[in-house]
Amino acid sequence: MLLRRAGRWSRYSVPVVDVALGIIFLAFALESLTFILRFGAYAVYVADSALCTALALTQFGRLRLLHASFIATYTLLAAYAVLVAVSPVNLGLNPIIATAITSLYTVTRWEPDRRWGMTALLLALAGALVNPVTFSSYSRPNQSGVNPTVGDDSIWALIMVRTLTSLVFVGAVVLTYLLASSRRRVAENQARDIGIAAAQAVASERLSLARELHDLVGHSLTTIKVQAATGLALGGEERLRSTLTAVRDTADASLTSVRQLVSVLRSDTGEITPLADLRTIPVLIETTRGSGTRINAMLPRPGVLERCNEGWSAIQRLTLVRLVGEALTNAVRHGSGQIELSLMLSPASCHLHVSNPVPEAVEHSPFGGSGLVGLEERLRLVGGTMTHGVQHDDEGSSFFTLDVDFPVVPLELPASATDPDQDSGEMTDETGSGDSR
């Protein structure tokens, strides 16, 4: 309720600047009352006081009622100029005419339609040339009503003073317009930059979401497809039961990952930790083996992966998990034999090597869709590099190889984490047997 009332109040409140200007110009308007107090309530003095007061009041709606305030201000200024022109006495120069400047600035700075600002500029320039100074001198009316004799030199001096004053007014109008236009351009450029940044953020978010969905679902669906094809090819009740069980488990794991992603997207923090668990790498390998694919995997021991889980940043862990998943997916989808995978960790870097035979039909396009693009985008985020391509051995067989390197948070790892040939057993050499596709 309080917030609703506050919002309603802010909608009808007057900006502080307008309040300050209104009070200042009301003080100027009170000066016109001195004519009435000194000389009496003559019509010309009453009209002068009324116009000055009305001009001061327009400043309170300068921003809230921009159009109405602008029209009222310039209409009253025109009436004020006419009053000064036809007045039988010299009304002098009241600072209230500065409302022309404040109104010009407001319309030029804040009105989206530039025609309003141009109209205000032209009217202000006209007023700068045809103003109370043009019609009268600076002296206040005196009670004697005696007009001194004015010589030619004095007349020319008076003309020069009035001309210079008009030029000062013109300069003030032009400078005000240029200042308001400059600030308007700055604000428009800032708004445009913010809009571009927002659009880029949305595009980046869409790209990130597309990449995550591709990596999450692509591997699982490819595995399910291979498992189903294997079950259909081999037949047999027991084999079909085993295949359907594997399909169910793979689909369940994929659904869990998608739910985690949705949970991350809905959360305020956007923490990606549940999706960036290095312990899922052996699970990915076993899931791929479950489809009948043979994999020779060289991985760090679980203790090393756990240490990296605790020390690496979330984006580094997620990058490695997605790299392994996408590499296995493409090897299953496009390859034709045993997959060789090795994950080498050093204190400050990570190296992933994946290779698999490919048939000649896909030799020139081993990666399909957006997989390779997604891998490159991920690696750019962590400052990594990737090389890939088809190589041939002495027997003429074709192999697709993928090598990835990226820096990680420096950690103290066992020597065996960097050298799989040592005997401490910190690296595991896992060879899974399965049906060749």
XYZ file of C-alpha atoms in Angstrom:
437
model
C 0.000 0.000 0.000
C 2.800 2.400 0.910
C 4.645 1.644 -2.332
C 1.455 2.193 -4.307
C 0.892 5.548 -2.637
C 4.523 6.500 -3.197
C 4.224 5.658 -6.893
C 1.031 7.701 -7.171
C 2.689 10.626 -5.383
C 5.779 10.521 -7.616
C 3.527 10.589 -10.674
C 2.049 13.959 -9.664
C 5.029 15.472 -7.842
C 6.912 18.472 -9.209
C 10.651 18.115 -9.910
C 12.883 19.976 -7.476
C 14.448 22.048 -10.266
C 11.035 23.291 -11.376
C 10.109 24.183 -7.798
C 13.342 26.153 -7.401
C 12.853 28.001 -10.692
C 9.223 28.727 -9.872
C 10.162 30.254 -6.521
C 12.938 32.360 -8.069
C 10.668 33.718 -10.796
C 7.893 34.390 -8.267
C 10.394 36.588 -6.450
C 10.983 38.471 -9.710
C 7.223 38.773 -10.193
C 6.863 40.334 -6.753
C 9.165 43.109 -7.923
C 6.466 44.262 -10.329
C 4.222 44.943 -7.325
C 6.467 47.882 -6.440
C 4.863 49.853 -9.283
C 1.432 49.392 -7.736
C 2.692 50.218 -4.253
C 4.477 53.346 -5.428
C 2.183 54.710 -8.136
C -1.165 53.062 -7.521
C -3.224 50.243 -9.032
C -3.221 51.509 -12.593
C -4.290 49.039 -15.285
C -0.844 48.857 -16.873
C 0.800 48.033 -13.524
C -1.817 45.436 -12.630
C -1.437 43.805 -16.056
C 2.348 43.815 -15.678
C 2.135 42.136 -12.258
C -0.403 39.565 -13.474
C 1.693 38.587 -16.515
C 4.878 38.251 -14.454
C 3.110 36.103 -11.860
C 1.607 33.873 -14.559
C 5.027 33.441 -16.189
C 6.505 32.409 -12.841
C 3.741 29.864 -12.281
C 4.410 28.203 -15.645
C 7.808 27.096 -14.348
C 6.214 24.693 -11.882
C 4.942 22.619 -14.811
C 8.041 22.988 -16.966
C 8.769 19.227 -17.082
C 5.517 17.626 -15.942
C 3.382 19.651 -18.380
C 6.023 20.317 -20.996
C 3.821 21.274 -23.945
C 1.322 23.290 -21.917
C 4.087 25.097 -20.029
C 5.936 25.920 -23.256
C 2.846 27.276 -25.031
C 1.749 29.268 -21.983
C 5.240 30.715 -21.445
C 5.702 31.984 -24.976
C 2.126 33.259 -25.206
C 2.541 35.215 -21.976
C 5.927 36.544 -23.130
C 4.326 37.781 -26.347
C 1.596 39.483 -24.318
C 4.261 40.963 -22.038
C 6.138 42.387 -25.047
C 2.921 43.947 -26.375
C 2.166 45.435 -22.947
C 5.619 47.009 -22.762
C 5.235 48.352 -26.306
C 1.871 50.049 -25.692
C 2.517 51.104 -22.097
C 2.459 54.887 -21.617
C 5.154 54.504 -18.943
C 8.482 52.728 -18.927
C 8.006 49.352 -17.197
C 11.715 48.608 -17.230
C 13.323 45.204 -17.748
C 12.086 42.398 -15.495
C 14.291 39.269 -15.238
C 11.085 37.289 -15.724
C 11.895 37.243 -19.443
C 14.509 34.552 -18.644
C 11.588 32.106 -18.695
C 12.084 32.109 -22.465
C 15.516 30.531 -21.915
C 14.344 27.895 -19.428
C 11.409 26.931 -21.640
C 13.655 26.724 -24.721
C 16.093 24.457 -22.890
C 13.348 22.168 -21.608
C 11.640 21.674 -24.961
C 14.907 21.167 -26.839
C 16.332 18.752 -24.269
C 13.328 16.629 -23.352
C 10.754 16.748 -26.165
C 11.215 13.712 -28.481
C 9.809 15.607 -31.474
C 12.600 17.924 -32.605
C 10.129 20.282 -34.282
C 9.127 21.599 -30.877
C 12.709 22.560 -30.113
C 13.153 24.268 -33.476
C 9.911 26.203 -33.001
C 11.049 27.308 -29.551
C 14.388 28.439 -31.002
C 12.756 30.569 -33.705
C 10.337 32.158 -31.238
C 13.157 32.835 -28.775
C 15.266 34.460 -31.500
C 12.324 36.636 -32.485
C 11.866 37.619 -28.853
C 15.572 38.381 -28.508
C 15.296 40.899 -31.336
C 11.895 42.298 -30.370
C 11.945 42.561 -26.584
C 11.211 45.076 -23.847
C 14.686 46.551 -24.215
C 13.851 47.423 -27.818
C 10.819 49.379 -26.669
C 12.087 51.069 -23.538
C 15.178 52.216 -21.711
C 16.533 50.752 -18.493
C 15.341 53.613 -16.268
C 12.394 53.177 -13.938
C 9.490 55.614 -14.301
C 9.820 58.674 -12.095
C 7.094 60.511 -10.291
C 7.778 63.887 -11.890
C 7.066 62.620 -15.388
C 9.649 65.033 -16.765
C 11.383 63.750 -19.909
C 14.951 65.024 -20.246
C 16.142 66.398 -23.540
C 18.050 63.814 -25.475
C 20.768 64.801 -27.970
C 21.870 62.995 -31.151
C 24.904 61.455 -29.462
C 22.745 60.153 -26.652
C 20.269 58.667 -29.118
C 23.017 56.812 -30.963
C 24.484 55.627 -27.683
C 21.052 54.355 -26.646
C 20.662 52.560 -29.968
C 24.065 50.931 -29.553
C 23.212 49.793 -26.024
C 19.914 48.298 -27.140
C 21.560 46.624 -30.158
C 24.284 45.086 -28.024
C 21.676 43.958 -25.510
C 19.686 42.277 -28.272
C 22.847 40.563 -29.500
C 23.504 39.316 -25.965
C 19.970 37.935 -25.872
C 20.471 36.247 -29.249
C 23.742 34.740 -28.044
C 22.079 33.473 -24.877
C 19.300 31.859 -26.926
C 21.721 30.189 -29.334
C 24.008 28.929 -26.554
C 21.020 27.551 -24.650
C 19.792 25.718 -27.723
C 23.249 24.295 -28.454
C 23.706 23.191 -24.836
C 20.322 21.473 -24.734
C 20.921 19.828 -28.115
C 24.345 18.599 -27.007
C 22.992 17.050 -23.825
C 20.150 15.538 -25.806
C 22.613 13.913 -28.219
C 24.691 12.575 -25.328
C 21.592 11.090 -23.710
C 20.448 9.579 -27.013
C 23.883 8.061 -27.607
C 23.907 6.617 -24.108
C 20.419 5.204 -24.605
C 21.485 3.729 -27.932
C 24.601 2.191 -26.368
C 22.509 0.744 -23.559
C 20.071 -0.653 -26.118
C 22.899 -2.217 -28.114
C 24.451 -3.658 -24.952
C 21.080 -5.060 -23.903
C 20.550 -6.602 -27.338
C 24.040 -8.090 -27.248
C 23.397 -9.466 -23.764
C 20.165 -11.066 -24.959
C 21.921 -12.506 -28.013
C 24.752 -13.813 -25.838
C 22.258 -15.359 -23.450
C 20.406 -16.987 -26.335
C 23.698 -18.308 -27.710
C 24.709 -19.625 -24.297
C 21.331 -21.294 -23.857
C 21.504 -22.838 -27.325
C 25.016 -24.099 -26.622
C 23.992 -25.622 -23.295
C 20.921 -27.318 -24.751
C 22.949 -28.656 -27.662
C 25.614 -30.105 -25.381
C 23.169 -31.445 -22.814
C 20.732 -33.107 -25.180
C 22.994 -33.916 -28.131
C 25.141 -36.474 -26.349
C 22.191 -38.242 -24.718
C 20.096 -38.422 -27.868
C 23.031 -39.713 -29.899
C 23.684 -42.407 -27.300
C 20.004 -43.358 -27.216
C 19.938 -43.573 -30.996
C 22.968 -45.870 -31.095
C 21.610 -48.014 -28.264
C 18.272 -48.436 -29.995
C 19.929 -49.262 -33.313
C 22.155 -51.839 -31.620
C 19.202 -53.455 -29.879
C 17.231 -53.676 -33.097
C 20.185 -55.107 -34.987
C 21.058 -57.803 -32.449
C 17.519 -58.701 -31.392
C 16.801 -61.169 -28.613
C 14.626 -60.575 -25.590
C 17.500 -60.206 -23.152
C 19.393 -57.856 -25.439
C 16.283 -55.733 -25.999
C 15.689 -55.545 -22.248
C 19.268 -54.447 -21.667
C 19.027 -51.874 -24.452
C 15.756 -50.419 -23.178
C 17.202 -50.204 -19.675
C 20.216 -48.297 -21.004
C 17.936 -46.012 -23.023
C 15.859 -45.325 -19.924
C 18.908 -44.515 -17.805
C 20.384 -42.259 -20.476
C 17.112 -40.394 -20.953
C 16.751 -39.995 -17.188
C 20.258 -38.560 -16.874
C 19.585 -36.173 -19.759
C 16.310 -35.052 -18.205
C 18.084 -34.401 -14.908
C 20.675 -32.239 -16.676
C 17.982 -30.265 -18.484
C 16.185 -29.683 -15.191
C 19.423 -28.437 -13.661
C 19.864 -26.033 -16.563
C 16.313 -24.728 -16.192
C 16.904 -24.301 -12.457
C 20.061 -22.300 -13.142
C 18.260 -20.074 -15.644
C 15.449 -19.397 -13.185
C 17.743 -18.610 -10.270
C 18.873 -15.066 -9.490
C 22.542 -15.974 -9.123
C 22.843 -18.140 -12.234
C 25.258 -20.473 -10.429
C 26.376 -23.189 -12.864
C 28.017 -25.444 -10.277
C 25.510 -28.324 -10.613
C 26.270 -28.490 -14.334
C 30.051 -28.194 -13.929
C 30.940 -31.348 -12.022
C 34.078 -33.087 -13.298
C 32.851 -36.332 -11.754
C 30.357 -36.562 -14.623
C 33.193 -37.201 -17.114
C 33.533 -40.917 -16.221
C 29.729 -41.130 -16.315
C 29.714 -39.728 -19.858
C 32.267 -42.309 -20.911
C 30.322 -45.183 -19.349
C 27.106 -43.936 -20.945
C 28.801 -43.916 -24.327
C 30.152 -47.410 -23.716
C 26.620 -48.490 -22.916
C 25.688 -47.770 -26.514
C 28.139 -50.437 -27.692
C 30.995 -48.084 -28.491
C 34.544 -49.124 -27.599
C 36.482 -46.450 -25.715
C 40.062 -46.490 -24.512
C 40.074 -43.728 -21.890
C 43.051 -42.391 -19.949
C 41.679 -40.309 -17.067
C 43.027 -38.901 -13.800
C 42.039 -40.791 -10.674
C 38.801 -39.645 -8.949
C 40.831 -37.935 -6.221
C 42.523 -35.689 -8.784
C 39.204 -34.832 -10.420
C 37.774 -34.010 -7.003
C 40.687 -31.693 -6.279
C 40.133 -29.925 -9.586
C 36.426 -29.730 -8.792
C 37.283 -27.736 -5.698
C 40.015 -25.556 -7.199
C 38.964 -24.752 -10.755
C 36.476 -22.049 -11.613
C 32.967 -23.102 -12.595
C 33.439 -21.987 -16.207
C 36.646 -24.054 -16.499
C 34.951 -27.159 -15.137
C 31.908 -26.683 -17.342
C 34.134 -26.206 -20.386
C 35.909 -29.524 -19.813
C 32.667 -31.423 -19.161
C 31.085 -30.059 -22.323
C 34.244 -30.706 -24.368
C 34.313 -34.364 -23.376
C 30.594 -34.774 -23.996
C 30.653 -33.116 -27.402
C 33.809 -34.949 -28.490
C 32.256 -38.317 -27.605
C 28.981 -37.373 -29.285
C 30.663 -36.490 -32.554
C 32.917 -39.545 -32.409
C 29.879 -41.803 -31.983
C 27.889 -39.960 -34.614
C 30.554 -39.772 -37.309
C 33.209 -42.332 -36.333
C 33.488 -46.010 -37.149
C 35.702 -47.628 -34.504
C 37.295 -47.442 -31.089
C 37.580 -44.003 -29.508
C 40.885 -43.006 -27.933
C 40.489 -40.398 -25.187
C 43.132 -39.021 -22.858
C 42.792 -36.233 -20.327
C 46.096 -34.783 -19.132
C 46.231 -32.321 -16.237
C 49.133 -30.115 -15.248
C 49.226 -27.636 -12.362
C 48.084 -24.762 -14.609
C 46.672 -26.300 -17.800
C 44.414 -29.002 -19.139
C 44.899 -31.039 -22.311
C 42.248 -33.221 -23.917
C 42.993 -35.551 -26.825
C 40.308 -37.525 -28.651
C 40.746 -39.574 -31.812
C 38.615 -42.083 -33.669
C 38.551 -43.730 -37.104
C 36.272 -42.130 -39.660
C 34.981 -43.566 -42.922
C 36.025 -41.891 -46.126
C 32.477 -40.641 -46.688
C 32.752 -38.207 -43.754
C 36.485 -37.606 -43.917
C 36.094 -34.010 -45.015
C 33.249 -33.169 -42.623
C 33.697 -35.089 -39.382
C 31.812 -32.558 -37.289
C 28.245 -31.681 -38.135
C 25.866 -28.970 -36.980
C 26.962 -26.484 -34.356
C 29.197 -28.828 -32.317
C 32.546 -27.489 -33.475
C 31.339 -23.895 -33.293
C 30.127 -24.453 -29.753
C 33.468 -25.932 -28.703
C 35.383 -22.978 -30.130
C 33.061 -20.511 -28.394
C 33.554 -22.246 -25.069
C 37.329 -22.263 -25.438
C 37.431 -18.561 -26.260
C 35.749 -17.864 -22.930
C 38.576 -19.574 -21.014
C 41.472 -18.555 -23.274
C 41.963 -22.009 -24.767
C 42.960 -23.332 -28.180
C 41.774 -26.238 -30.284
C 43.206 -28.114 -33.250
C 41.327 -30.754 -35.187
C 41.389 -32.538 -38.493
C 41.635 -35.846 -40.319
C 44.971 -37.680 -40.324
C 46.116 -40.840 -42.122
C 48.314 -43.632 -40.811
C 50.750 -45.799 -42.758
C 47.997 -48.253 -43.657
C 45.881 -45.548 -45.257
C 43.246 -45.465 -42.506
C 41.680 -42.115 -41.626
C 41.452 -40.815 -38.074
C 39.802 -37.681 -36.815
C 41.797 -36.100 -33.977
C 40.817 -33.356 -31.594
C 43.331 -31.657 -29.303
C 42.313 -29.006 -26.799
C 44.420 -26.972 -24.388
C 43.222 -24.302 -21.977
C 44.644 -22.683 -18.831
C 43.176 -23.463 -15.417
C 43.558 -22.233 -11.862
C 47.035 -23.365 -10.691
C 46.843 -26.330 -8.315
C 49.354 -28.639 -6.656
C 48.740 -31.977 -8.353
C 50.598 -35.280 -7.984
C 53.324 -35.901 -10.536
C 51.259 -38.764 -11.905
C 48.585 -36.294 -12.873
C 50.956 -34.980 -15.500
C 52.685 -38.229 -16.431
C 50.496 -41.294 -16.996
C 53.570 -43.530 -17.389
C 54.523 -43.360 -13.688
C 53.578 -46.227 -11.402
C 51.861 -44.381 -8.584
C 48.497 -45.183 -10.044
C 47.096 -41.680 -10.072
C 46.003 -42.157 -13.693
C 43.513 -44.793 -14.717
C 43.747 -46.589 -17.990
C 40.237 -47.728 -18.803
C 39.535 -49.775 -21.874
C 35.914 -50.550 -22.434
C 34.982 -53.293 -24.770
C 31.851 -53.187 -26.790
C 30.463 -53.956 -30.121
C 32.137 -52.112 -32.912
C 29.757 -50.147 -35.007
